[in-house]
Amino acid sequence: MREILPELSRWYAAGDPFGLATVVAVSRSAPRDPGAAMAVGPDDEVVGSVSGGCVEGAVFELAREVVASGEARLETFGYSDEDAFAVGLTCGGEITVLVRPVTPEADPAFGAVARSVAAREPVTVATVIDGPAPLGATLAVWPDSVGGTLGTTGLDVAVTADARGELALGATGLRHYGPRGERREDSVTVFLRSFAPPPRMLVFGAIDYAAAVARIGDFLGYRVTVCDARPVFATPKRFPAGVEVVVDWPHRYLAGTDTDERTVICVLTHDPKFDVPLLEEALRRPAAYIGAMGSRRTHDDRMKRLLESDLGKGELARLRSPIGLDLGARTPEEVAVSVAAEIVALRWSGTGMPLTGVAGAIHRARSG
């Protein structure tokens, strides 16, 4: 959705109606996650994708029909022998897609949502996808305001509370309510799509490996900061454009920096005077991933020093050291791939094994 919003904003500002298709649920080996979007605008212009090509033709026709009728549609596409190469997913998965018309009259908050997303301001969009509430109705929820309605005050109140919780985590998913927001009922299904600021990657140690890790972190969508106490190494010209470079003692910088459950911390200093105080700080705070570079000998010495601190076993168990997966990496770029692979595997509960040797679904649900 982020990628296609500039075009959607242009259509919206011009008053041109468009059909917006959003993946709201997936199962098995679906090619796109919930939140993936495609839109059909004036002159049948198409932006975005909901399946990587499997069902785009059918969704295109649905979007045209939705714009013509002004009524939202919910459709499920899945694999079958008869229609796998017509309307279906040849990968064997299943996706549910909500297609709704968007105009200033039908969705008065869309413009504000688009501006917030462009400015990287947090906002969650709640959309009714099933039950005794208007299909396709939307409620935009910011940390301190709301826009739109799902049909009843009670439903709006309940969804607003949940949407703000999801927004804090940058989470996207389905919630169920009664028609007036009753928590113990599930007749109304609402899709919550959170647009939170990009997660942070904090890289400590301005070495060649840091430049490669920062580059792949930026590619994966993280907001990357590189920190080192040595100004001769911590210079912007050594790192990709858009990467923040900070000259400071690592533990002091981290102590003054907010982290959350999505933050990635990569400690590449492998020098006890830097990394031990830094890891003592890192292991006490929220983070999705904390990894430290070094040899087996460096790791053993580091752990010995950390054990002398007052860190608990649970805190020490969070440390991924030596950093990365066993890919046989040698160059900084190869090491960066192994670090990124470990981050992705931890995020999605992957095994790190070759897919040829793993049975079951390729795309796992998010852990936790």
Coordinates of C-alpha atoms in Angstrom, one line a residue:
M1 CA 0.0 0.0 0.0
R2 CA 2.8 2.4 0.8
E3 CA 4.2 2.1 -2.7
I4 CA 1.0 2.9 -4.5
L5 CA -0.3 5.6 -2.2
P6 CA 1.2 8.5 -4.3
E7 CA -0.9 7.4 -7.3
L8 CA -4.0 6.8 -5.2
S9 CA -3.6 10.3 -3.6
R10 CA -3.5 11.8 -7.1
W11 CA -6.8 10.1 -8.1
Y12 CA -8.4 10.9 -4.8
A13 CA -7.5 14.6 -5.0
A14 CA -8.8 14.8 -8.5
G15 CA -12.1 13.2 -7.4
D16 CA -11.6 10.2 -9.7
P17 CA -13.2 7.1 -8.2
F18 CA -11.1 4.0 -8.0
G19 CA -11.4 0.4 -6.8
L20 CA -9.0 -0.6 -4.1
A21 CA -8.4 -4.3 -3.5
T22 CA -6.7 -5.4 -0.3
V23 CA -5.5 -8.8 0.8
V24 CA -7.2 -9.3 4.2
A25 CA -6.5 -13.0 4.9
V26 CA -4.2 -15.7 3.5
S27 CA -3.6 -19.4 4.1
R28 CA -1.0 -22.0 3.1
S29 CA 1.5 -20.8 0.5
A30 CA -0.1 -17.5 -0.5
P31 CA 2.4 -15.2 -2.3
R32 CA 1.5 -12.0 -0.6
D33 CA 0.8 -11.1 3.0
P34 CA -2.3 -9.3 4.4
G35 CA -2.2 -5.7 3.5
A36 CA -0.9 -6.2 0.0
A37 CA -3.0 -3.9 -2.3
M38 CA -3.9 -3.2 -5.9
A39 CA -6.0 -0.4 -7.3
V40 CA -7.8 0.2 -10.6
G41 CA -8.3 3.9 -11.4
P42 CA -9.4 6.1 -14.3
D43 CA -8.8 4.8 -17.8
D44 CA -8.4 1.3 -16.3
E45 CA -4.9 2.2 -14.9
V46 CA -3.6 -0.5 -12.5
V47 CA -1.1 0.0 -9.7
G48 CA 0.0 -2.6 -7.1
S49 CA -0.5 -6.3 -6.8
V50 CA -2.4 -8.7 -4.6
S51 CA -0.9 -12.0 -5.7
G52 CA 2.2 -11.5 -7.9
G53 CA 0.1 -12.2 -11.0
C54 CA -2.1 -15.2 -10.1
V55 CA -5.4 -13.5 -9.8
E56 CA -4.8 -9.9 -10.9
G57 CA -7.0 -10.3 -13.9
A58 CA -10.0 -11.4 -11.9
V59 CA -9.4 -8.6 -9.3
F60 CA -9.1 -6.1 -12.1
E61 CA -12.6 -7.0 -13.3
L62 CA -14.0 -6.9 -9.7
A63 CA -12.5 -3.5 -9.1
R64 CA -14.2 -2.1 -12.3
E65 CA -17.6 -3.6 -11.1
V66 CA -17.2 -2.2 -7.6
V67 CA -16.5 1.3 -9.0
A68 CA -19.6 1.0 -11.3
S69 CA -21.9 -0.3 -8.5
G70 CA -20.5 1.7 -5.6
E71 CA -20.7 -1.5 -3.4
A72 CA -17.8 -3.4 -1.9
R73 CA -17.1 -7.1 -2.6
L74 CA -15.3 -9.8 -0.7
E75 CA -13.8 -12.7 -2.7
T76 CA -11.7 -15.7 -1.9
F77 CA -9.3 -17.1 -4.5
G78 CA -7.7 -20.5 -4.1
Y79 CA -6.1 -23.4 -6.0
S80 CA -8.2 -26.0 -7.8
D81 CA -7.2 -28.4 -10.6
E82 CA -9.9 -26.9 -12.9
D83 CA -9.1 -23.2 -12.6
A84 CA -5.5 -23.1 -11.3
F85 CA -4.4 -21.3 -14.5
A86 CA -7.5 -19.2 -14.9
V87 CA -8.6 -17.8 -11.5
G88 CA -6.6 -19.3 -8.8
L89 CA -3.3 -19.7 -7.1
T90 CA -1.0 -22.2 -8.7
C91 CA 1.2 -22.1 -5.6
G92 CA -1.6 -24.0 -3.7
G93 CA -2.5 -21.1 -1.3
E94 CA -5.6 -19.1 -0.8
I95 CA -6.2 -15.4 -0.4
T96 CA -9.2 -13.4 0.6
V97 CA -9.5 -9.9 -1.0
L98 CA -11.7 -7.0 -0.2
V99 CA -12.4 -4.7 -3.1
R100 CA -14.1 -1.4 -2.3
P101 CA -14.8 1.8 -4.1
V102 CA -12.9 4.9 -2.9
T103 CA -14.1 8.4 -3.4
P104 CA -14.0 11.6 -1.2
E105 CA -17.7 11.0 -0.4
A106 CA -17.4 7.2 0.4
D107 CA -14.1 7.6 2.4
P108 CA -13.6 11.1 3.6
A109 CA -10.6 10.2 5.8
F110 CA -8.6 8.6 2.9
G111 CA -6.7 11.8 2.1
A112 CA -5.6 12.3 5.7
V113 CA -4.5 8.7 6.0
A114 CA -2.4 9.0 2.8
R115 CA -0.8 12.2 4.1
S116 CA 0.1 10.5 7.4
V117 CA 1.6 7.4 5.7
A118 CA 3.6 9.7 3.4
A119 CA 4.9 11.6 6.4
R120 CA 5.6 8.3 8.3
E121 CA 3.1 9.2 10.9
P122 CA 1.4 6.2 12.6
V123 CA -2.2 5.4 11.6
T124 CA -4.3 2.3 11.5
V125 CA -7.2 1.8 9.0
A126 CA -10.0 -0.5 10.2
T127 CA -12.3 -2.0 7.5
V128 CA -15.4 -4.1 7.9
I129 CA -15.0 -7.3 5.8
D130 CA -17.9 -9.4 7.1
G131 CA -21.0 -9.5 9.2
P132 CA -24.0 -7.2 10.1
A133 CA -22.0 -4.0 9.5
P134 CA -21.5 -2.0 6.2
L135 CA -19.1 -4.0 4.1
G136 CA -16.1 -1.9 3.3
A137 CA -16.8 0.8 5.9
T138 CA -13.6 2.2 7.2
L139 CA -12.4 3.9 10.4
A140 CA -9.0 5.6 10.5
V141 CA -7.3 5.6 13.9
W142 CA -4.4 7.9 14.9
P143 CA -2.8 8.0 18.4
D144 CA -5.0 11.0 19.3
S145 CA -7.8 11.1 16.8
V146 CA -10.2 9.1 14.5
G147 CA -11.9 9.6 11.2
G148 CA -14.8 7.8 9.6
T149 CA -17.2 5.2 11.1
L150 CA -17.9 1.5 11.0
G151 CA -21.6 2.0 11.4
T152 CA -22.2 2.1 15.2
T153 CA -20.7 4.1 18.1
G154 CA -20.0 1.0 20.1
L155 CA -18.2 -0.8 17.3
D156 CA -16.1 2.4 16.6
V157 CA -15.1 2.6 20.3
A158 CA -14.0 -1.0 20.6
V159 CA -12.1 -1.0 17.3
T160 CA -10.4 2.3 18.1
A161 CA -9.0 0.8 21.3
D162 CA -7.7 -2.3 19.5
A163 CA -6.4 -0.4 16.6
R164 CA -4.2 1.8 18.9
G165 CA -2.8 -1.4 20.4
E166 CA -2.0 -2.8 17.0
L167 CA -0.5 0.5 16.0
A168 CA 2.0 0.4 18.8
L169 CA 3.3 -2.9 17.4
G170 CA 2.9 -2.1 13.7
A171 CA 0.7 -5.2 13.5
T172 CA -1.9 -6.1 10.9
G173 CA -4.7 -8.6 11.2
L174 CA -8.3 -9.6 11.8
R175 CA -10.4 -8.8 14.9
H176 CA -14.0 -10.0 15.7
Y177 CA -16.8 -8.1 17.5
G178 CA -20.5 -8.0 18.0
P179 CA -22.5 -5.4 16.0
R180 CA -22.1 -2.8 18.7
G181 CA -18.5 -3.7 19.6
E182 CA -19.3 -6.6 22.0
R183 CA -16.0 -8.3 22.9
R184 CA -17.6 -11.8 23.4
E185 CA -19.2 -11.9 20.0
D186 CA -17.7 -12.6 16.6
S187 CA -20.4 -11.7 14.1
V188 CA -18.5 -8.7 12.7
T189 CA -15.0 -9.2 11.2
V190 CA -12.7 -6.1 10.9
F191 CA -9.4 -5.9 9.2
L192 CA -6.9 -3.7 10.9
R193 CA -4.1 -2.4 8.7
S194 CA -1.4 -0.6 10.6
F195 CA 0.9 2.0 9.0
A196 CA 3.6 2.4 11.6
P197 CA 6.9 4.2 11.0
P198 CA 9.6 1.8 9.6
P199 CA 11.3 -0.4 12.3
R200 CA 14.8 0.7 13.4
M201 CA 18.0 -1.1 12.8
L202 CA 20.8 0.1 15.1
V203 CA 24.3 -0.9 13.9
F204 CA 27.2 -0.4 16.3
G205 CA 30.8 -0.3 15.0
A206 CA 31.5 1.6 11.8
I207 CA 33.5 -1.1 10.1
D208 CA 33.3 -2.5 6.6
Y209 CA 30.8 -5.1 7.8
A210 CA 28.6 -2.4 9.2
A211 CA 28.4 -0.7 5.8
A212 CA 27.2 -4.0 4.2
V213 CA 24.7 -4.7 7.1
A214 CA 23.4 -1.1 6.9
R215 CA 22.9 -1.5 3.1
I216 CA 20.9 -4.7 3.4
G217 CA 18.9 -3.3 6.4
D218 CA 17.9 -0.3 4.3
F219 CA 16.9 -2.7 1.5
L220 CA 14.7 -4.6 4.0
G221 CA 12.9 -1.5 4.9
Y222 CA 14.6 -0.6 8.2
R223 CA 15.4 2.9 9.3
V224 CA 19.2 2.4 9.8
T225 CA 21.5 4.2 12.3
V226 CA 25.2 3.4 12.5
C227 CA 26.9 4.5 15.7
D228 CA 30.6 4.5 16.6
A229 CA 32.7 6.4 19.1
R230 CA 35.5 6.9 16.6
P231 CA 34.9 9.9 14.3
V232 CA 37.5 8.8 11.8
F233 CA 35.3 5.8 11.0
A234 CA 31.8 7.2 11.6
T235 CA 31.5 9.3 8.5
P236 CA 28.5 9.5 6.3
K237 CA 30.5 8.9 3.1
R238 CA 31.3 5.4 4.2
F239 CA 27.7 4.4 4.3
P240 CA 24.7 4.3 2.0
A241 CA 22.6 7.5 1.4
G242 CA 19.8 7.7 3.9
V243 CA 21.7 5.9 6.7
E244 CA 22.0 8.0 9.8
V245 CA 25.6 8.1 11.2
V246 CA 26.2 9.0 14.8
V247 CA 29.5 9.6 16.7
D248 CA 29.0 8.6 20.3
W249 CA 29.9 5.9 22.8
P250 CA 27.6 3.0 21.8
H251 CA 26.1 2.3 25.2
R252 CA 25.5 6.0 25.9
Y253 CA 23.7 6.4 22.5
L254 CA 21.5 3.4 23.1
A255 CA 20.6 4.5 26.6
G256 CA 19.2 7.7 25.1
T257 CA 17.4 6.0 22.2
D258 CA 13.9 4.5 22.1
T259 CA 13.6 0.9 21.0
D260 CA 10.5 -1.3 20.6
E261 CA 9.6 -4.9 19.8
R262 CA 10.5 -4.4 16.1
T263 CA 14.0 -2.9 16.7
V264 CA 17.0 -4.8 15.4
I265 CA 20.4 -4.3 17.2
C266 CA 23.6 -5.4 15.6
V267 CA 26.8 -5.1 17.6
L268 CA 29.8 -5.3 15.3
T269 CA 32.4 -3.7 17.5
H270 CA 33.9 -7.0 18.9
D271 CA 35.8 -4.9 21.4
P272 CA 35.0 -5.5 25.1
K273 CA 35.2 -1.8 26.1
F274 CA 32.5 -1.1 23.6
D275 CA 30.3 -4.1 23.3
V276 CA 30.0 -5.3 26.9
P277 CA 28.5 -2.1 28.3
L278 CA 26.4 -1.8 25.1
L279 CA 25.0 -5.4 25.4
E280 CA 24.3 -4.8 29.1
E281 CA 22.0 -1.9 28.0
A282 CA 20.6 -3.7 24.9
L283 CA 19.6 -6.9 26.7
R284 CA 17.5 -5.0 29.2
R285 CA 15.3 -3.3 26.6
P286 CA 12.7 -4.2 24.1
A287 CA 14.1 -5.4 20.7
A288 CA 13.2 -8.0 18.1
Y289 CA 16.8 -9.1 17.6
I290 CA 20.1 -8.5 19.4
G291 CA 23.2 -10.0 17.6
A292 CA 26.9 -9.6 18.3
M293 CA 29.8 -10.2 16.0
G294 CA 33.0 -12.1 17.0
S295 CA 34.9 -15.3 17.0
R296 CA 34.1 -18.2 19.3
R297 CA 36.8 -17.0 21.6
T298 CA 35.5 -13.5 21.6
H299 CA 32.0 -14.8 22.3
D300 CA 33.3 -16.9 25.3
D301 CA 35.1 -13.9 26.7
R302 CA 32.1 -11.6 26.1
M303 CA 29.7 -14.1 27.9
K304 CA 32.1 -14.4 30.8
R305 CA 32.1 -10.6 31.2
L306 CA 28.3 -10.4 30.8
L307 CA 27.8 -13.2 33.4
E308 CA 29.6 -11.0 35.9
S309 CA 26.9 -8.3 35.5
D310 CA 23.4 -8.6 37.0
L311 CA 21.8 -9.8 33.8
G312 CA 19.5 -12.7 34.2
K313 CA 19.5 -16.0 32.2
G314 CA 16.5 -14.9 30.3
E315 CA 18.1 -11.7 29.2
L316 CA 21.4 -13.4 28.2
A317 CA 19.4 -16.0 26.2
R318 CA 18.2 -13.2 23.9
L319 CA 21.7 -12.7 22.6
R320 CA 22.4 -14.1 19.1
S321 CA 26.2 -14.6 19.2
P322 CA 28.1 -15.2 17.0
I323 CA 25.8 -13.1 14.8
G324 CA 24.2 -14.6 11.7
L325 CA 23.4 -18.0 10.2
D326 CA 26.0 -20.5 9.1
L327 CA 26.3 -19.7 5.4
G328 CA 30.0 -20.0 5.2
A329 CA 30.1 -16.2 4.6
R330 CA 33.5 -14.6 4.1
T331 CA 33.1 -11.1 2.6
P332 CA 31.3 -8.2 4.4
E333 CA 28.5 -8.6 1.9
E334 CA 28.1 -12.3 2.5
V335 CA 28.2 -11.7 6.3
A336 CA 25.5 -9.1 5.9
V337 CA 23.3 -11.7 4.0
S338 CA 23.8 -14.2 6.9
V339 CA 22.8 -11.6 9.5
A340 CA 19.8 -10.5 7.5
A341 CA 18.8 -14.2 7.0
E342 CA 18.9 -14.7 10.8
I343 CA 16.8 -11.6 11.4
V344 CA 14.2 -12.8 8.9
A345 CA 14.2 -16.4 10.2
L346 CA 13.7 -15.2 13.8
R347 CA 10.9 -12.8 12.8
W348 CA 9.0 -15.6 10.9
S349 CA 10.0 -18.6 13.0
G350 CA 12.1 -20.0 10.1
T351 CA 14.5 -22.9 10.5
G352 CA 17.4 -21.5 8.4
M353 CA 17.4 -24.9 6.7
P354 CA 17.3 -25.4 2.9
L355 CA 13.7 -25.6 1.7
T356 CA 14.5 -28.8 -0.1
G357 CA 15.0 -30.4 3.3
V358 CA 12.0 -28.9 5.1
A359 CA 8.4 -30.2 4.9
G360 CA 5.2 -28.3 5.4
A361 CA 4.2 -24.7 4.5
I362 CA 6.9 -22.4 3.1
H363 CA 5.2 -19.3 4.5
R364 CA 4.8 -19.6 8.2
A365 CA 2.6 -17.4 10.4
R366 CA 4.4 -14.8 12.5
S367 CA 5.6 -16.2 15.8
G368 CA 3.9 -14.9 19.0

